[in-house]
Coordinates of C-alpha atoms (C1' of nucleotides) in Angstrom, one line a residue:
Chain A
X2 CA 112.1 69.9 94.3
X3 CA 113.1 66.7 96.0
X4 CA 114.7 63.9 94.1
X5 CA 111.7 61.8 94.9
X6 CA 112.3 59.0 92.5
X7 CA 115.2 57.5 94.4
X8 CA 113.4 57.1 97.8
X9 CA 112.4 53.7 98.9
X10 CA 108.8 54.6 99.2
X11 CA 108.6 55.4 95.6
X12 CA 111.0 52.9 94.1
X13 CA 108.6 50.4 92.6
X14 CA 106.0 52.5 91.5
X15 CA 105.3 53.0 87.8
X16 CA 107.2 56.0 86.4
X17 CA 104.1 57.9 85.3
X18 CA 103.1 57.7 88.8
X19 CA 106.2 59.2 90.2
X20 CA 106.0 61.9 87.7
X21 CA 102.6 62.6 89.2
X22 CA 104.0 62.8 92.6
X23 CA 106.9 65.0 91.8
X24 CA 104.3 67.5 90.9
X25 CA 103.0 67.8 94.5
X26 CA 104.8 70.6 96.2
X27 CA 107.3 68.9 98.4
X28 CA 109.9 70.9 100.2
X29 CA 113.4 70.0 100.8
X30 CA 115.1 70.8 104.0
X31 CA 118.5 70.3 105.7
X32 CA 119.5 69.9 109.2
X33 CA 123.0 70.2 110.9
X34 CA 124.1 67.4 113.1
X35 CA 122.8 67.0 116.4
X36 CA 119.7 69.1 115.9
X37 CA 116.2 67.8 116.1
X38 CA 113.8 66.9 113.1
X39 CA 110.9 66.7 115.8
X40 CA 110.7 66.0 119.5
X41 CA 108.6 63.4 121.6
X42 CA 105.5 65.2 122.7
X43 CA 105.3 67.7 119.9
X44 CA 102.3 67.9 117.5
X45 CA 103.5 67.3 114.0
X46 CA 101.8 67.8 110.8
X47 CA 104.7 66.4 108.3
X48 CA 105.9 63.3 107.2
X49 CA 109.4 62.9 106.1
X50 CA 111.8 60.7 104.0
X51 CA 115.5 61.1 104.7
X52 CA 117.4 61.8 101.6
X53 CA 120.9 61.9 103.0
X54 CA 122.7 61.4 106.6
X55 CA 121.8 59.4 109.6
X56 CA 119.0 59.9 112.0
X57 CA 118.4 58.4 115.3
X58 CA 114.8 57.9 116.7
X59 CA 114.4 57.3 120.3
X60 CA 111.9 57.5 123.3
X61 CA 112.8 59.3 126.5
X62 CA 111.6 57.8 129.8
X63 CA 110.2 59.8 132.8
X64 CA 113.6 58.9 134.8
X65 CA 115.4 60.7 132.1
X66 CA 116.8 57.5 130.3
X67 CA 116.5 56.9 126.7
X68 CA 115.9 53.9 124.3
X69 CA 117.0 54.3 120.8
X70 CA 114.4 52.6 118.6
X71 CA 116.1 52.7 115.3
X72 CA 118.9 54.3 113.1
X73 CA 117.2 55.7 110.0
X74 CA 119.2 55.8 106.8
X75 CA 118.8 57.5 103.4
X76 CA 115.4 56.3 101.9
X77 CA 113.9 55.7 105.4
X78 CA 110.3 57.0 106.0
X79 CA 110.0 58.9 109.3
X80 CA 107.4 60.3 111.8
X81 CA 104.5 58.2 110.4
X82 CA 102.5 57.0 113.4
X83 CA 99.1 55.2 113.8
X84 CA 97.4 58.1 115.4
X85 CA 98.5 61.3 113.3
X86 CA 96.4 63.5 115.8
X87 CA 98.3 62.6 118.7
X88 CA 101.4 64.2 119.7
X89 CA 104.4 62.3 118.3
X90 CA 105.6 59.5 120.5
X91 CA 109.4 59.6 119.9
X92 CA 112.1 62.1 119.0
X93 CA 114.1 62.3 115.8
X94 CA 117.8 63.8 116.0
X95 CA 120.2 64.0 113.2
X96 CA 123.6 62.2 113.8
X97 CA 125.1 63.8 110.8
X98 CA 124.0 66.7 108.5
X99 CA 120.9 65.4 106.8
X100 CA 118.5 66.5 104.0
X101 CA 114.9 65.4 104.2
X102 CA 111.9 65.7 101.6
X103 CA 109.0 67.1 103.5
X104 CA 105.5 65.9 102.8
X105 CA 102.8 67.8 104.5
X106 CA 99.9 65.8 105.6
X107 CA 97.8 67.6 103.3
X108 CA 100.0 66.6 100.3
X109 CA 99.9 62.9 101.3
X110 CA 96.1 63.1 101.8
X111 CA 95.9 64.4 98.1
X112 CA 98.4 61.7 96.8
X113 CA 96.5 58.8 98.5
X114 CA 93.4 59.9 97.1
X115 CA 94.8 60.0 93.6
X116 CA 97.0 57.3 93.9
X117 CA 95.9 54.5 96.1
X118 CA 98.8 52.1 95.2
X119 CA 100.8 54.6 97.7
X120 CA 99.1 53.2 100.6
X121 CA 100.1 49.8 100.0
X122 CA 103.5 51.1 99.8
X123 CA 103.3 52.6 103.0
X124 CA 102.0 49.3 104.4
X125 CA 105.0 47.6 102.8
X126 CA 107.5 50.2 104.5
X127 CA 105.8 50.0 108.0
X128 CA 106.0 46.3 107.9
X129 CA 109.6 46.1 107.1
X130 CA 110.3 48.5 109.9
X131 CA 108.2 46.3 112.1
X132 CA 110.4 43.5 111.2
X133 CA 113.5 45.3 112.2
X134 CA 112.0 46.3 115.4
X135 CA 111.2 42.6 116.2
X136 CA 114.7 41.8 115.4
X137 CA 116.0 44.3 118.1
X138 CA 113.5 43.0 120.5
X139 CA 115.1 39.4 120.4
X140 CA 118.4 41.1 120.2
X141 CA 118.0 43.0 123.6
X142 CA 115.7 40.4 125.2
X143 CA 117.7 37.2 124.6
X144 CA 121.3 37.8 123.9
X145 CA 124.3 38.9 125.9
X146 CA 126.4 42.0 125.4
X147 CA 128.7 40.8 122.8
X148 CA 126.1 39.3 120.6
X149 CA 123.8 42.3 120.8
X150 CA 126.9 44.4 119.7
X151 CA 127.8 42.1 116.7
X152 CA 124.2 42.3 115.8
X153 CA 124.1 46.1 115.8
X154 CA 127.3 46.3 113.8
X155 CA 126.1 43.8 111.1
X156 CA 122.7 45.1 110.9
X157 CA 124.0 48.7 110.1
X158 CA 126.5 47.3 107.8
X159 CA 124.0 45.5 105.7
X160 CA 121.3 48.3 105.8
X161 CA 124.2 50.5 104.5
X162 CA 125.5 48.3 101.8
X163 CA 122.1 47.4 100.4
X164 CA 121.2 51.0 100.4
X165 CA 124.3 52.4 98.7
X166 CA 126.0 49.8 96.6
X167 CA 128.6 50.4 99.2
X168 CA 131.2 47.4 99.2
X169 CA 133.8 47.9 101.6
X170 CA 134.3 46.4 105.0
X171 CA 134.3 50.0 106.4
X172 CA 131.3 52.1 107.0
X173 CA 130.9 55.5 108.7
X174 CA 129.7 55.1 112.3
X175 CA 128.6 58.5 113.5
X176 CA 127.2 57.2 116.9
X177 CA 129.0 57.7 120.2
X178 CA 129.4 54.6 122.7
X179 CA 126.6 55.9 124.8
X180 CA 124.4 55.9 121.7
X181 CA 125.4 52.2 121.3
X182 CA 124.6 51.5 125.0
X183 CA 121.1 53.3 124.6
X184 CA 120.4 51.1 121.4
X185 CA 121.3 47.7 122.8
X186 CA 120.1 48.0 126.4
X187 CA 123.4 48.2 128.1
X188 CA 125.6 51.0 130.0
X189 CA 128.2 53.1 128.5
X190 CA 130.8 51.6 130.6
X191 CA 129.9 48.0 129.8
X192 CA 129.7 48.8 125.9
X193 CA 133.3 50.1 126.3
X194 CA 134.4 46.6 127.8
X195 CA 132.6 44.8 125.3
X196 CA 134.1 46.9 122.3
X197 CA 137.4 46.1 123.6
X198 CA 136.8 42.5 123.9
X199 CA 135.5 42.6 120.1
X200 CA 138.6 44.3 119.2
X201 CA 141.1 42.2 121.0
X202 CA 139.5 39.3 119.2
X203 CA 140.1 41.0 115.8
X204 CA 136.5 40.9 114.8
X205 CA 136.1 44.7 114.2
X206 CA 137.8 47.9 114.3
X207 CA 136.1 51.1 115.5
X208 CA 137.8 54.6 115.7
X209 CA 137.1 58.0 114.5
X210 CA 133.6 57.2 113.8
X211 CA 134.5 54.7 111.2
X212 CA 133.4 50.9 111.7
X213 CA 135.5 48.0 109.9
X214 CA 134.2 44.5 110.0
X215 CA 137.3 42.4 110.1
X216 CA 136.1 38.9 110.4
X217 CA 132.6 38.8 109.1
X218 CA 131.8 35.0 109.5
X219 CA 132.8 35.0 113.1
X220 CA 130.9 38.2 113.9
X221 CA 127.7 36.7 112.0
X222 CA 128.0 33.6 113.9
X223 CA 128.3 35.5 117.1
X224 CA 125.4 37.7 116.5
X225 CA 123.1 34.9 115.2
X226 CA 122.9 37.1 112.1
X227 CA 121.4 35.6 109.0
X228 CA 121.5 37.9 106.0
X229 CA 118.2 39.3 105.4
X230 CA 116.5 38.5 102.0
X231 CA 117.3 41.5 99.9
X232 CA 114.2 43.5 100.6
X233 CA 113.3 45.9 97.7
X234 CA 109.9 47.4 97.9
X235 CA 107.7 45.0 96.0
X236 CA 103.9 44.7 95.1
X237 CA 102.6 44.1 98.4
X238 CA 100.1 41.3 97.9
Chain B
X8 CA 81.1 33.2 106.8
X9 CA 83.5 35.0 109.1
X10 CA 81.7 38.0 111.4
X11 CA 84.1 40.4 109.5
X12 CA 82.3 43.5 110.6
X13 CA 83.6 43.4 114.1
X14 CA 87.2 43.0 113.3
X15 CA 89.7 45.8 113.9
X16 CA 90.8 45.9 110.3
X17 CA 87.1 46.7 109.0
X18 CA 85.8 48.8 111.7
X19 CA 86.0 52.2 110.2
X20 CA 85.3 51.2 106.6
X21 CA 81.9 52.3 105.3
X22 CA 79.3 49.5 105.5
X23 CA 78.8 49.3 101.8
X24 CA 82.6 48.3 101.7
X25 CA 82.2 45.8 104.4
X26 CA 79.1 44.2 102.5
X27 CA 81.6 43.9 99.7
X28 CA 84.2 42.5 101.8
X29 CA 81.9 39.8 103.3
X30 CA 81.1 38.4 99.9
X31 CA 84.7 37.3 99.2
X32 CA 85.0 33.6 100.2
X33 CA 86.8 33.8 103.7
X34 CA 87.1 30.7 105.7
X35 CA 86.8 30.5 109.4
X36 CA 89.1 28.2 111.5
X37 CA 89.3 27.0 115.0
X38 CA 92.4 26.0 116.8
X39 CA 92.7 24.2 120.2
X40 CA 95.1 25.8 122.7
X41 CA 98.9 25.0 122.3
X42 CA 98.6 24.2 118.6
X43 CA 100.2 26.5 115.9
X44 CA 98.6 28.6 113.5
X45 CA 102.1 28.8 111.6
X46 CA 105.6 28.1 112.4
X47 CA 108.7 30.1 111.7
X48 CA 110.5 29.1 108.4
X49 CA 107.2 27.9 106.9
X50 CA 105.9 29.4 103.6
X51 CA 102.8 31.0 104.1
X52 CA 99.8 32.0 101.8
X53 CA 97.2 33.3 104.2
X54 CA 96.8 36.2 106.4
X55 CA 94.4 35.8 109.4
X56 CA 92.4 38.0 111.9
X57 CA 92.0 36.6 115.3
X58 CA 88.3 36.5 116.1
X59 CA 88.4 34.8 119.6
X60 CA 91.3 33.7 122.0
X61 CA 94.9 34.5 122.7
X62 CA 97.9 33.8 120.5
X63 CA 101.3 34.5 121.0
X64 CA 103.8 35.3 118.3
X65 CA 107.6 34.4 118.8
X66 CA 110.8 34.1 117.3
X67 CA 113.2 31.1 118.1
X68 CA 116.8 31.5 118.0
X69 CA 119.6 29.2 117.1
X70 CA 120.5 28.5 120.7
X71 CA 116.9 27.3 121.2
X72 CA 115.8 30.3 123.3
X73 CA 112.6 32.3 122.5
X74 CA 111.5 35.8 122.5
X75 CA 107.8 36.5 122.6
X76 CA 107.1 39.4 120.2
X77 CA 103.5 39.9 121.0
X78 CA 100.4 38.7 122.4
X79 CA 97.6 38.6 119.8
X80 CA 94.1 39.5 121.1
X81 CA 90.7 39.3 119.4
X82 CA 90.6 41.6 116.4
X83 CA 94.4 41.5 115.7
X84 CA 95.7 41.1 112.3
X85 CA 98.3 38.2 111.8
X86 CA 100.9 37.0 109.6
X87 CA 101.3 40.1 107.7
X88 CA 104.9 40.7 106.9
X89 CA 106.9 42.8 104.5
X90 CA 108.0 40.4 102.0
X91 CA 105.3 38.0 101.6
X92 CA 107.3 35.7 99.3
X93 CA 109.9 34.8 102.2
X94 CA 109.1 31.9 104.7
X95 CA 107.5 33.5 107.7
X96 CA 109.8 34.9 110.2
X97 CA 108.1 34.2 113.4
X98 CA 105.5 31.5 114.9
X99 CA 102.0 32.0 115.9
X100 CA 100.9 29.6 118.8
X101 CA 97.5 29.6 120.5
X102 CA 97.3 30.1 124.2
X103 CA 93.8 29.3 124.4
X104 CA 91.3 27.8 122.2
X105 CA 91.2 30.4 119.1
X106 CA 89.1 31.2 116.1
X107 CA 90.3 33.1 113.0
X108 CA 89.2 34.5 109.6
X109 CA 91.4 33.3 106.9
X110 CA 92.0 35.4 104.1
X111 CA 93.8 33.7 101.3
X112 CA 96.5 36.0 99.5
X113 CA 94.3 35.8 96.4
X114 CA 91.2 37.3 98.1
X115 CA 93.3 40.1 99.9
X116 CA 94.7 40.9 96.5
X117 CA 91.3 41.2 94.9
X118 CA 90.0 43.2 97.9
X119 CA 92.9 45.6 97.5
X120 CA 92.2 46.0 93.8
X121 CA 88.7 46.8 94.1
X122 CA 88.8 48.7 97.4
X123 CA 92.0 50.5 97.9
X124 CA 90.8 51.9 101.2
X125 CA 91.7 48.7 102.7
X126 CA 95.4 49.3 102.1
X127 CA 95.4 52.3 104.2
X128 CA 93.7 50.3 107.0
X129 CA 96.5 47.8 106.9
X130 CA 99.0 50.7 107.2
X131 CA 97.2 52.0 110.0
X132 CA 97.2 48.7 111.8
X133 CA 100.9 47.9 111.1
X134 CA 101.8 51.2 112.5
X135 CA 100.0 50.5 115.7
X136 CA 101.6 47.3 116.2
X137 CA 104.9 49.1 115.3
X138 CA 104.2 51.5 118.1
X139 CA 103.4 48.5 120.6
X140 CA 106.6 47.0 119.5
X141 CA 108.6 49.9 120.3
X142 CA 107.1 50.3 123.9
X143 CA 108.4 46.7 124.5
X144 CA 111.8 47.8 123.4
X145 CA 111.9 50.4 125.8
X146 CA 110.5 48.1 128.4
X147 CA 113.0 45.3 127.9
X148 CA 116.1 47.8 127.2
X149 CA 115.6 50.3 130.1
X150 CA 113.8 49.1 132.9
X151 CA 114.5 46.5 135.6
X152 CA 112.5 43.4 136.4
X153 CA 109.7 44.8 138.5
X154 CA 109.1 47.6 136.0
X155 CA 109.0 45.3 133.2
X156 CA 106.6 43.0 134.7
X157 CA 104.2 45.9 135.8
X158 CA 104.2 47.2 132.3
X159 CA 103.3 43.9 130.8
X160 CA 100.4 43.4 133.1
X161 CA 99.0 46.9 132.4
X162 CA 99.5 46.7 128.6
X163 CA 97.6 43.3 128.5
X164 CA 94.9 44.7 130.9
X165 CA 94.3 47.9 128.7
X166 CA 94.3 46.0 125.4
X167 CA 91.5 43.6 126.9
X168 CA 89.6 46.3 128.2
X169 CA 89.3 48.5 125.2
X170 CA 88.8 45.3 123.1
X171 CA 85.9 43.9 125.2
X172 CA 84.3 46.7 127.2
X173 CA 85.5 44.4 130.0
X174 CA 85.4 46.5 133.2
X175 CA 86.7 44.5 136.1
X176 CA 90.3 44.5 137.6
X177 CA 90.7 40.9 136.8
X178 CA 91.5 39.4 133.5
X179 CA 92.2 36.0 132.2
X180 CA 96.0 35.4 131.9
X181 CA 96.6 32.4 130.0
X182 CA 100.3 32.4 129.9
X183 CA 102.8 30.7 132.2
X184 CA 105.5 32.2 134.1
X185 CA 108.0 31.0 131.2
X186 CA 105.9 32.7 128.8
X187 CA 106.4 36.0 130.8
X188 CA 110.0 35.4 131.2
X189 CA 110.4 34.9 127.4
X190 CA 108.3 38.1 126.8
X191 CA 110.2 40.6 129.2
X192 CA 113.7 39.1 128.8
X193 CA 114.3 37.5 132.1
X194 CA 114.4 34.0 133.3
X195 CA 111.8 31.8 134.6
X196 CA 113.2 31.9 138.1
X197 CA 113.7 35.7 138.3
X198 CA 110.1 36.0 136.9
X199 CA 108.8 34.0 140.0
X200 CA 110.9 36.1 142.5
X201 CA 109.7 39.3 141.0
X202 CA 106.0 37.9 141.0
X203 CA 106.4 37.1 144.6
X204 CA 107.6 40.7 145.3
X205 CA 104.5 42.3 143.5
X206 CA 102.2 39.9 145.2
X207 CA 103.7 40.9 148.7
X208 CA 103.5 44.6 148.0
X209 CA 99.9 44.2 147.4
X210 CA 99.9 45.3 143.7
X211 CA 98.7 42.4 142.0
X212 CA 97.2 38.8 142.2
X213 CA 98.1 36.0 139.7
X214 CA 96.9 32.7 140.2
X215 CA 95.0 29.9 138.3
X216 CA 95.5 32.0 135.1
X217 CA 93.7 34.9 136.2
X218 CA 95.3 38.4 136.9
X219 CA 93.9 41.1 139.2
X220 CA 95.0 44.5 139.3
X221 CA 95.0 45.5 143.0
X222 CA 96.7 48.8 142.9
X223 CA 96.4 50.4 139.7
X224 CA 98.1 53.8 140.4
X225 CA 101.2 52.5 142.0
X226 CA 101.5 49.7 139.4
X227 CA 101.1 52.4 136.7
X228 CA 103.7 54.6 138.4
X229 CA 106.2 51.8 138.7
X230 CA 105.8 50.6 135.0
X231 CA 106.1 54.2 133.7
X232 CA 102.6 53.5 132.0
X233 CA 100.7 56.1 130.5
X234 CA 97.3 55.2 129.3
X235 CA 97.6 55.2 125.5
X236 CA 95.3 57.3 123.7
X237 CA 92.1 55.3 122.8
X238 CA 93.3 54.0 119.6
X239 CA 90.4 53.3 117.3
X240 CA 91.1 52.6 113.7
X241 CA 90.7 56.1 112.0
X242 CA 91.2 57.6 108.5
X243 CA 95.0 57.5 108.0
X244 CA 95.9 60.8 106.8
Chain C
dT7 C1' 92.2 8.0 142.3
dG8 C1' 96.4 7.4 141.1
dT9 C1' 100.2 8.2 137.9
dA10 C1' 102.7 11.2 135.0
dC11 C1' 103.6 15.6 133.3
dT12 C1' 103.6 20.5 133.4
dT13 C1' 103.8 24.6 136.3
dA14 C1' 105.3 27.2 140.3
dT15 C1' 108.1 28.1 144.3
dT16 C1' 112.3 28.4 147.2
dA17 C1' 117.1 28.3 148.4
dA18 C1' 122.2 28.6 147.4
dC19 C1' 125.4 30.0 144.8
dT20 C1' 127.5 32.7 140.5
dT21 C1' 128.1 35.8 137.1
dA22 C1' 127.2 39.5 133.8
dA23 C1' 126.4 43.7 133.8
dG24 C1' 125.7 48.2 136.7
dT25 C1' 128.1 51.9 139.3
dT26 C1' 131.2 55.5 140.6
dA27 C1' 135.2 57.5 139.9
dA28 C1' 139.5 58.8 138.0
dA29 C1' 142.3 59.7 133.9
dG30 C1' 143.4 60.3 129.3
dC31 C1' 142.4 61.6 124.5
dC32 C1' 140.6 64.4 120.8
dG33 C1' 138.7 68.2 118.3
dT34 C1' 137.5 73.0 118.4
dT35 C1' 137.8 77.5 119.6
dT36 C1' 140.1 81.6 120.8
Chain D
dA29 C1' 149.1 76.4 122.1
dA30 C1' 146.3 76.6 125.9
dA31 C1' 141.8 75.8 127.6
dC32 C1' 137.6 73.8 127.2
dG33 C1' 134.1 70.2 126.6
dG34 C1' 132.7 66.1 125.0
dC35 C1' 134.2 61.3 124.2
dT36 C1' 136.7 57.2 125.5
dT37 C1' 139.2 54.1 128.6
dT38 C1' 140.1 51.6 132.8
dA39 C1' 139.9 50.0 137.4
dA40 C1' 137.6 48.7 142.0
dC41 C1' 133.6 47.5 143.7
dT42 C1' 128.4 46.3 144.1
dT43 C1' 124.2 44.4 142.6
dA44 C1' 120.5 42.6 139.7
dA45 C1' 119.6 38.8 137.5
dG46 C1' 121.3 33.9 135.9
dT47 C1' 122.1 29.1 137.2
dT48 C1' 121.3 24.9 139.3
dA49 C1' 118.7 22.0 141.7
dA50 C1' 115.3 20.2 144.8
dT51 C1' 110.4 20.2 146.3
dA52 C1' 105.7 21.2 145.9
dA53 C1' 101.3 22.2 143.5
dG54 C1' 98.0 21.7 139.8
dT55 C1' 96.0 19.3 136.0
dA56 C1' 95.0 15.8 132.8
dC57 C1' 93.8 11.5 131.6
dA58 C1' 93.7 6.4 132.0

DNA sequence: TGTACTTATTAACTTAAGTTAAAGCCGTTT
DNA sequence: AAACGGCTTTAACTTAAGTTAATAAGTACA
């Protein structure tokens, strides 16, 4: 049984409701790093919540290039899309070993039926993801290489800290420089150059898949990063 | 009373439900072109559905630049954000004269209470907007100027056609070249150059705020545009 | 019907980021 | 510990897009 209680999606629900949900059959699965949870173009019948590990979500273009849409962290809700009957429009690939709770469409349908509060939680979560997606639009559309990278680092740093009560300046960083490039709309080579420059200015340290924020204020100023309001799920309206 | 029945958000609801909703007090307002529905940083207590006209939604950066997030077309749902208690994180400005249905937070709260199906409609709509936002991330992050512009034109063309049973190759185009620039992450001057090039290749005509698609297949190929599945609201799960 | 303002157009020049290519590094496997 | 593969780093060169600036064309309204 999946430890449902700690997931974002269920965090603010009254506990008798959570108990009810735990009684639905939900499967828990584990994936090794680099494997796919699902691939763009597949039919999908499940939705997932990420329980542990990092997942990257991306779209692939006809010309073979890739745009990473989002890094999913523990608690995030995956594979929810407007048209559940169409093939899924992006891929989800594990960056580290990951575990998920699986909700077959049928279970969700039943849960919605019996506990309509859930739908408003889903709306809430989708709206929060939307807001993140808008931030990244601004980031890619209107900032230069250093600013984009600083923003990416701070966003991940913050999302991880709020998720995990994690309070160091160092976070795990499982992505490669190519992943960074495909996230912020640059090339691998330019990411490397920019990284060097941030390093030489003493703003960050990034090595062996660990990122350290050395000068938070300067980095935040550079990124145009304003600490997001601490966003716990809450009654929608 | 707002002609609620035709709005996206209510389209698939059973008609006795729509009747119930029409009984809530909803105000209808009209705004002239170039005025604001709301501005980034304001507290907001209403949500809106756009009934007629075009609205642009954008974020403003500290350095004064602007990233347009989305053009809202008739039927779209506005000002819904994850944290309804925080100041709104973007601005909404009318591009043409617009009319809206206003739903005070209190009305929505009541409606949700009595008709939980509404929440899943909201989730559906938010997920659809999310998908559009992802498309634009790909567009800005991984395409060159001509491709981005071709994509923007085709997206608007399609969204307008599905909305309005509009079946010409010419659509109204109320934005300036500066607006285009702030949508696809380019400068005004480069937009003008790119526009000329598309015009010289006989792909489009754009003048006096009207856009004509002259060579759809070539434009679609260039943009990497695949016609989105006709996305009518539908039962969520 | 002219004046004022906003939008569009073009040219000349600069620069940030892309491309290609070659080494070097690191972790894993045998 | 050698050999392999995937990452990272750097350099040299190219180019797409940015900048600045000047002119022209629309549009609104007094």
